[in-house]
Coordinates of C-alpha atoms in Angstrom, one line a residue:
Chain A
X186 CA -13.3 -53.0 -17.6
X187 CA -15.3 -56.0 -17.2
X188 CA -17.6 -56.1 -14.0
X189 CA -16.0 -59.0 -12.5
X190 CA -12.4 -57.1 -12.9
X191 CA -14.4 -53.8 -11.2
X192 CA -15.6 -56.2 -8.3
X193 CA -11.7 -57.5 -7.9
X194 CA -10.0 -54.0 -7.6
X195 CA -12.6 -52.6 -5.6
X196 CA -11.7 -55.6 -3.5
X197 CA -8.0 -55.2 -3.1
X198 CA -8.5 -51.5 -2.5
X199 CA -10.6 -52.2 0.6
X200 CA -8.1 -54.7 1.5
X201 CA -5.4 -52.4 1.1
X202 CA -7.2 -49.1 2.8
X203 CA -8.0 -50.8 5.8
X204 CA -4.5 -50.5 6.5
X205 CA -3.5 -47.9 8.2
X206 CA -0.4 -45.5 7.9
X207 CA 1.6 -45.1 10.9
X208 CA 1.0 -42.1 12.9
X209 CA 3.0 -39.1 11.6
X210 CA 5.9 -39.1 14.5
X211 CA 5.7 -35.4 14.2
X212 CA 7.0 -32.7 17.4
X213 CA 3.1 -31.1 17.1
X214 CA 4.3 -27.8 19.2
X215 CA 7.4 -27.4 17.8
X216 CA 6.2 -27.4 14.6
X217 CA 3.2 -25.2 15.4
X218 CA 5.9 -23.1 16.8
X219 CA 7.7 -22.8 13.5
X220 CA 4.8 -22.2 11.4
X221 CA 3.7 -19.3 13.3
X222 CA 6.9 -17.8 13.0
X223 CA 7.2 -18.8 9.3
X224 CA 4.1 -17.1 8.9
X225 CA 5.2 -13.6 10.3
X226 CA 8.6 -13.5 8.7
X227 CA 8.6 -11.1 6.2
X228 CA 10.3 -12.4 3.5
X229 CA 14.2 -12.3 2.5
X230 CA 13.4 -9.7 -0.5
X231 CA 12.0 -7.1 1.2
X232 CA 14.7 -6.9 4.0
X233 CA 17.1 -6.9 1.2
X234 CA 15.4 -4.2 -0.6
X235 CA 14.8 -2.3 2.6
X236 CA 18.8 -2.2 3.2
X237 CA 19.8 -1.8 -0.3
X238 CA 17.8 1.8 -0.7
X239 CA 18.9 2.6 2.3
X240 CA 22.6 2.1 1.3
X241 CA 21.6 4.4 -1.7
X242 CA 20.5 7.3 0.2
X243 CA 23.3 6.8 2.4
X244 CA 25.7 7.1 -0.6
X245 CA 23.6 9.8 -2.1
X246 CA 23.6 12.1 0.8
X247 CA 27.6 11.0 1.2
X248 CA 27.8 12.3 -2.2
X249 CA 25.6 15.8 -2.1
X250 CA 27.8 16.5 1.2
X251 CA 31.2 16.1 0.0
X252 CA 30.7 18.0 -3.0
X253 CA 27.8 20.9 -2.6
X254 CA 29.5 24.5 -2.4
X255 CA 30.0 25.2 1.6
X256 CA 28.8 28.8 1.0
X257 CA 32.2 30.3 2.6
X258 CA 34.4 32.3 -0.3
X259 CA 36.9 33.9 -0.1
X260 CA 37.0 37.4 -2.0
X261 CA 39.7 38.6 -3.0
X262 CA 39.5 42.6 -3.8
X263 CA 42.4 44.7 -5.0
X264 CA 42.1 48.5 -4.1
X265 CA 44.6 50.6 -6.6
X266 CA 45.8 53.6 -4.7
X267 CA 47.2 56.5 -7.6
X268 CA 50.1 57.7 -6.6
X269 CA 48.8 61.4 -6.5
X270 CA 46.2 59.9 -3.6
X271 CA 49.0 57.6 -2.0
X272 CA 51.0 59.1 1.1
X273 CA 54.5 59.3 -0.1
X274 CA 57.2 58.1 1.8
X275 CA 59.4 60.3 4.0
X276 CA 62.5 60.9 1.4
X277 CA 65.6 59.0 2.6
X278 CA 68.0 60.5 4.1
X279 CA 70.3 61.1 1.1
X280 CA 73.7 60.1 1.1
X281 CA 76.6 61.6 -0.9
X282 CA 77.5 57.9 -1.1
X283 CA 74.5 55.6 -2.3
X284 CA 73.2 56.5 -5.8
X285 CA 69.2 57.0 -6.2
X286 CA 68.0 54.7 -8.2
X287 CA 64.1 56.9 -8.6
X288 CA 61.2 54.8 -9.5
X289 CA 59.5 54.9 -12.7
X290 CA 56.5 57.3 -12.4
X291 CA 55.2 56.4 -15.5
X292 CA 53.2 53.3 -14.7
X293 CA 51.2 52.9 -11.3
X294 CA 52.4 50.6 -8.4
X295 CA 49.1 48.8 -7.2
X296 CA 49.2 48.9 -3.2
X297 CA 47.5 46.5 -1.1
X298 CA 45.6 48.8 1.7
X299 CA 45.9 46.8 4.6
X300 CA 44.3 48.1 8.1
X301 CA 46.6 49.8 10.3
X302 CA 46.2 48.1 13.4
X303 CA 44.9 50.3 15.8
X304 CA 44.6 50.3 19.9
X305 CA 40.8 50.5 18.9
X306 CA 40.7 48.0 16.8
X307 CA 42.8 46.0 18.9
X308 CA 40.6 46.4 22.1
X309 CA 37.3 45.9 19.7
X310 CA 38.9 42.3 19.1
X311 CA 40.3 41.3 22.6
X312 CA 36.3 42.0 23.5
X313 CA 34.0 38.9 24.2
X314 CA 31.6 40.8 22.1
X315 CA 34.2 41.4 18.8
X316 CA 34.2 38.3 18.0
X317 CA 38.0 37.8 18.5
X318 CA 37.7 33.9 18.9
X319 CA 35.8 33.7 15.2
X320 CA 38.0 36.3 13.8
X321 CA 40.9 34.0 14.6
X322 CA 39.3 31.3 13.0
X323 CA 38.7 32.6 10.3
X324 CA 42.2 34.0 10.1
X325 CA 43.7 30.2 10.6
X326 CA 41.2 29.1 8.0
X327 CA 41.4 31.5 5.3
X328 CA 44.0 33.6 6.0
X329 CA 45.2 37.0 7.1
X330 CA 43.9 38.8 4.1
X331 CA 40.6 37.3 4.8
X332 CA 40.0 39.7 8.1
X333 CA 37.8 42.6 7.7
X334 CA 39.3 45.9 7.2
X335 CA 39.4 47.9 10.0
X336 CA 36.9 50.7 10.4
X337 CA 37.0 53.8 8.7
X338 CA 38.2 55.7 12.1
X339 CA 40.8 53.6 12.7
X340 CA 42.5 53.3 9.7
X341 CA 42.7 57.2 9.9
X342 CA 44.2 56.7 12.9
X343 CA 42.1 59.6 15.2
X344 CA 42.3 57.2 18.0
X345 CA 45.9 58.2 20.0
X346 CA 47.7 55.1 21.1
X347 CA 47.9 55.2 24.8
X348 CA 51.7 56.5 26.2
X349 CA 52.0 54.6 28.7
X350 CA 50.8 51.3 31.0
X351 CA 48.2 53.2 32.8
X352 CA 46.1 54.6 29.7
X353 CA 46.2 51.4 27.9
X354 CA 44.5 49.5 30.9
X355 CA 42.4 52.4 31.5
X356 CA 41.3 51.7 27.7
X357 CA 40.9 48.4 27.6
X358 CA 38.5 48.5 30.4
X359 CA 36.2 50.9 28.9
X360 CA 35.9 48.9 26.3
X361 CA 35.3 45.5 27.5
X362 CA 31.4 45.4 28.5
X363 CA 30.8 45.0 32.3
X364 CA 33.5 46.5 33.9
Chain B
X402 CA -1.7 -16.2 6.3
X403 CA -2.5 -19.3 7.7
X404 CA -4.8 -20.0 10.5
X405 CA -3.1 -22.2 13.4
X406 CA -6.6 -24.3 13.5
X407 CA -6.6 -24.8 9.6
X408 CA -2.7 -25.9 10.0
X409 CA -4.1 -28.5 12.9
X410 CA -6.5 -30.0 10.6
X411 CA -4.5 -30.6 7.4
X412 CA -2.1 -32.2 10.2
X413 CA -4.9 -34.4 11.6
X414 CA -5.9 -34.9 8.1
X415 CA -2.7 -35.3 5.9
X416 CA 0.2 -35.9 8.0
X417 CA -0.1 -39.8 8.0
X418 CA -0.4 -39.9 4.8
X419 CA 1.7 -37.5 3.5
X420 CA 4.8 -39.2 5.8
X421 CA 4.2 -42.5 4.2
X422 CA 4.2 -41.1 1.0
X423 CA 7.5 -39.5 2.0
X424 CA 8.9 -42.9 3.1
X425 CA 8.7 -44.0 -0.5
X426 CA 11.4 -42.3 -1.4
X427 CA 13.4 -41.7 1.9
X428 CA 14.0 -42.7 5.5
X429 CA 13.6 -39.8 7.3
X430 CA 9.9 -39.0 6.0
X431 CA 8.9 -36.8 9.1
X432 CA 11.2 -34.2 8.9
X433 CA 10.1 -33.4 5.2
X434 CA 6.8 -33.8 6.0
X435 CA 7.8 -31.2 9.2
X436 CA 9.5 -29.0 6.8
X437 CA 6.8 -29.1 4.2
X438 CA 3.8 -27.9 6.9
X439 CA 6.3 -25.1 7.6
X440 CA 6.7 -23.6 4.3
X441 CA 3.2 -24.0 3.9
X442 CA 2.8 -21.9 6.6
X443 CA 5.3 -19.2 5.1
X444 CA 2.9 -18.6 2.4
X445 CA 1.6 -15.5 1.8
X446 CA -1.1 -16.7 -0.2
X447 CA -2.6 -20.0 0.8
X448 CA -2.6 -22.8 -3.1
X449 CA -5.4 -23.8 -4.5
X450 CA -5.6 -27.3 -3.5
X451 CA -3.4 -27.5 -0.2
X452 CA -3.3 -31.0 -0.1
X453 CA -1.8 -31.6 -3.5
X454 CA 0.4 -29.2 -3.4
X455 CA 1.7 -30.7 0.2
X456 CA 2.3 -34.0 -2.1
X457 CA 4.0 -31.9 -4.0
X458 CA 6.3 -30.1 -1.8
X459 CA 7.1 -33.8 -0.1
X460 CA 7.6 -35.4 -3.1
X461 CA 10.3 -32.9 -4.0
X462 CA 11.8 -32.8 -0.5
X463 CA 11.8 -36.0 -0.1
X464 CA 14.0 -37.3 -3.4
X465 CA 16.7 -34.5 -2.1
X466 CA 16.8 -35.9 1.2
X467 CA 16.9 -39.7 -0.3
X468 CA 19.6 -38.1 -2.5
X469 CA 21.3 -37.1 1.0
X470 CA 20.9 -40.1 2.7
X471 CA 22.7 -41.5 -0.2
X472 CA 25.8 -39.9 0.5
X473 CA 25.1 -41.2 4.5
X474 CA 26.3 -44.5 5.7
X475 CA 24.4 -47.3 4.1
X476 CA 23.3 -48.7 7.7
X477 CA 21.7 -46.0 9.1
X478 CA 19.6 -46.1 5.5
X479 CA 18.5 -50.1 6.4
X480 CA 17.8 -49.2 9.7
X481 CA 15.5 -46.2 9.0
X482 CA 14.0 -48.7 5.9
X483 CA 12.9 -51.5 8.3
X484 CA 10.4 -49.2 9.9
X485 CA 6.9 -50.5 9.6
X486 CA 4.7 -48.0 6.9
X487 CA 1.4 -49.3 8.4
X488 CA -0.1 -50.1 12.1
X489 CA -0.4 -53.5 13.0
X490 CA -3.2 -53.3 15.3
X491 CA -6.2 -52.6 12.9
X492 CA -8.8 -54.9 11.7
X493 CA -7.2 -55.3 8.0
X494 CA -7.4 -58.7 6.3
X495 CA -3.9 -58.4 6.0
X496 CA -0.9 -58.6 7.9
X497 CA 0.9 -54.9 8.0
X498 CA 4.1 -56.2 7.4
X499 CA 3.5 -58.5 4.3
X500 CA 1.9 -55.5 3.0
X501 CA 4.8 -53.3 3.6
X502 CA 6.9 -55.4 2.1
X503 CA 4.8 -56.4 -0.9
X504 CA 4.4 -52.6 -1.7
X505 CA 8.1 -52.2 -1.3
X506 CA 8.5 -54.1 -4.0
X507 CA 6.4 -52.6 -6.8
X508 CA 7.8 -50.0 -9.1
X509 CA 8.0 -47.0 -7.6
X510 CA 6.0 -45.1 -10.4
X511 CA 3.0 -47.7 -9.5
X512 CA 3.7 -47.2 -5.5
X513 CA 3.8 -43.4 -5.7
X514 CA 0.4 -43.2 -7.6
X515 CA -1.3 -45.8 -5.1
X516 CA -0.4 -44.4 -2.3
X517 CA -1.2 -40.9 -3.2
X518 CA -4.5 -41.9 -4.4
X519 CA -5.7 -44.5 -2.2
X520 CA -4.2 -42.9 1.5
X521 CA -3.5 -39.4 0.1
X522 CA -7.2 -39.0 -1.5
X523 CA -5.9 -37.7 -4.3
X524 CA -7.6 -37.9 -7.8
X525 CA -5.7 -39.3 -10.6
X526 CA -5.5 -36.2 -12.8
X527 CA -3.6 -34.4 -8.9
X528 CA -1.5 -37.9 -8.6
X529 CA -0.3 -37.9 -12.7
X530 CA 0.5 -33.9 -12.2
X531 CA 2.6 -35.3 -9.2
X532 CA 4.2 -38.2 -11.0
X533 CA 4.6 -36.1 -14.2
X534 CA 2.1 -37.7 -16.5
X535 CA -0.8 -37.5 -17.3
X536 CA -4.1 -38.6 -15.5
X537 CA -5.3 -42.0 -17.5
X538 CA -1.4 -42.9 -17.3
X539 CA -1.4 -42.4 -13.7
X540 CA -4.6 -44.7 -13.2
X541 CA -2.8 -47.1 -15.7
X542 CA -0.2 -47.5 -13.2
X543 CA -2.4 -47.8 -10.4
X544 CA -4.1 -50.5 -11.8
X545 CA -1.1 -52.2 -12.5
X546 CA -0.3 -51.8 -9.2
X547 CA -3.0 -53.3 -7.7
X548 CA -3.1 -56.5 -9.5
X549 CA 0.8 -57.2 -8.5
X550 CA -0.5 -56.6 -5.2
X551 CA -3.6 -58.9 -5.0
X552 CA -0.9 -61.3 -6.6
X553 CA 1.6 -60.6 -4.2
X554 CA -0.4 -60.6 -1.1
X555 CA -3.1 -63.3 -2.1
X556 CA -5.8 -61.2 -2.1
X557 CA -8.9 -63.7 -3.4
X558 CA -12.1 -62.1 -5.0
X559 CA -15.4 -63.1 -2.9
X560 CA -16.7 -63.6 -6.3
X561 CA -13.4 -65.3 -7.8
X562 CA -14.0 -67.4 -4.6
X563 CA -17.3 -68.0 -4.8
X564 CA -17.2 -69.1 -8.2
X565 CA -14.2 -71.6 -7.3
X566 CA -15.8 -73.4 -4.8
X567 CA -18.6 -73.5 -6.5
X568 CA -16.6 -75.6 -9.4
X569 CA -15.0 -77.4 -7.2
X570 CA -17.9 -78.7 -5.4
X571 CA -19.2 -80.2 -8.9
X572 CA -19.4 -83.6 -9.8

């Protein structure tokens, strides 16, 4: 570029930056306003991040609850009574009528023990302290054959069942605590 | 994060400028100049050279708002477009609105490289990044520019001047 042309456009550029650009027509504290809260907003990633683990340790622990083992079984145990151990049933009263129809001896009969309800038993559970309240739960829950056996002196039955009103009250205030 | 004072001084600095580039595309300059400071602010990391990438970040906003405005009605366009780009009260040689208008009138790839370089301060090599070419294209075009301006406007040369009178006063 020659120095004349140099001498020309530095010319018109002087002619043309004299001129000065209207004043931005900008709202100064409202946009001071929202740069300072641009500059403090964490950023749309991280809140998405944020919620989308927590979703998956919502879902996880969802998951672990529904399906971990609860801990409570249920235990079912057979007891096999021999028949030379079993009481036997009173004989019938035998009838000139009714043909007996006898059992086979051969092979053994397995016999649920269930607990004799006793009055001791009974009081133990009507007792704040036995546990009557869970022991019905757990009998609504998991059924009859769930309940504990009864203790060993009940189920021989030592303990006489009272005869009449009197006794029974008498027995069922010894064994409820505070009285 | 950005410092409120260093935000003040680009908007002493830039804001102008930066709006009249903006006008070269669209009418409503100021709000993408507005919305540009803004996401400056937003950034984490400040660029490397603020300023260009302000141009940057206006030039973009402001073809999607002129891309907007399109879709307006075509009044509210003129209206906006008959706003004056310079002040008339300064001591320039020329008259603000002449200058407007012959500016208007230039391509816009010569008008977007003068007015980034000569009121944005930017070099070439920034203003062809801008533009999308390279930087002796970009002061191509600004050359260009300027002599279908001093055309335009009339601009005489001292020199050119000088020399003609000079002629003219010979026998």
């Amino acid at each position: 570029m020659s120095d004349h042309k140099r001498v020309e456009q530095q010319h018109v550029e002087a002619a043309l930056k004299a001129l000065l650009p209207v004043p931005a027509a900008l709202d100064r504290d409202r946009l001071m306003f929202r740069a300072g809260r641009a500059a403090h907003r964490s950023p749309a990633w991280r809140a998405g991040l944020l919620a989308g683990l927590l979703a998956l340790l919502a879902g996880a622990g969802g998951t672990f609850l529904v399906m971990r083992d609860s801990g409570l079984r249920v235990e079912y145990v057979s007891v096999y009574v021999s028949p030379a151990t079993a009481p036997k049933p009173p004989p019938p009263a035998e009838s000139p009528k009714a043909p007996s129809t006898p059992a086979p001896e051969s092979s053994p009969v397995p016999v649920v023990a269930l607990p004799e309800p006793t009055w001791d038993w009974f009081a133990s559970m009507t007792s704040p302290a036995g546990g009557y309240l869970q022991l019905r739960d757990q009998a609504l829950r998991w059924g009859v054959e769930a309940l504990p056996s009864a203790p060993a002196g009940v189920a021989e039955g030592t303990a006489p069942l009272p005869k009449n009103l009197l006794q029974m009250q008498a027995k069922m205030l010894n064994k409820m605590p505070g009285f | 994060m950005m410092e409120p004072e260093l935000l003040a001084r680009l908007i002493e600095r830039h804001a102008a400028a930066l709006v009249l580039y903006a006008r070269q595309w669209c009418a409503a300059a100021e709000d993408v100049v507005q919305e540009a400071l803004v996401k400056l602010a937003g950034q984490r990391v400040l660029p490397r050279n603020v300023p260009a990438w302000l141009y940057r970040v206006v030039r973009n906003g402001a073809i999607s708002a002129a891309r907007a405005e399109s879709r307006r009605r075509r009044h509210e366009a003129e209206a906006a477009q008959a706003r004056p780009w310079f002040q008339a009260d300064t001591d320039a040689v020329m008259d603000s609105e002449t200058a407007t208008l012959a500016l208007r009138q230039l391509p816009l790839e010569q008008r977007e490289i003068i007015v980034a370089h000569l009121w944005g301060g930017l070099s070439f090599e920034d203003a062809g990044q801008l533009a999308g070419c390279s930087s002796s294209t970009a002061h191509r075009r600004y050359l260009a520019g300027l002599a279908l301006l001093r055309e335009r406007l009339g601009i005489a040369c001292p020199i050119t001047s000088e020399l003609n009178s000079n002629t003219s006063k010979r026998p």
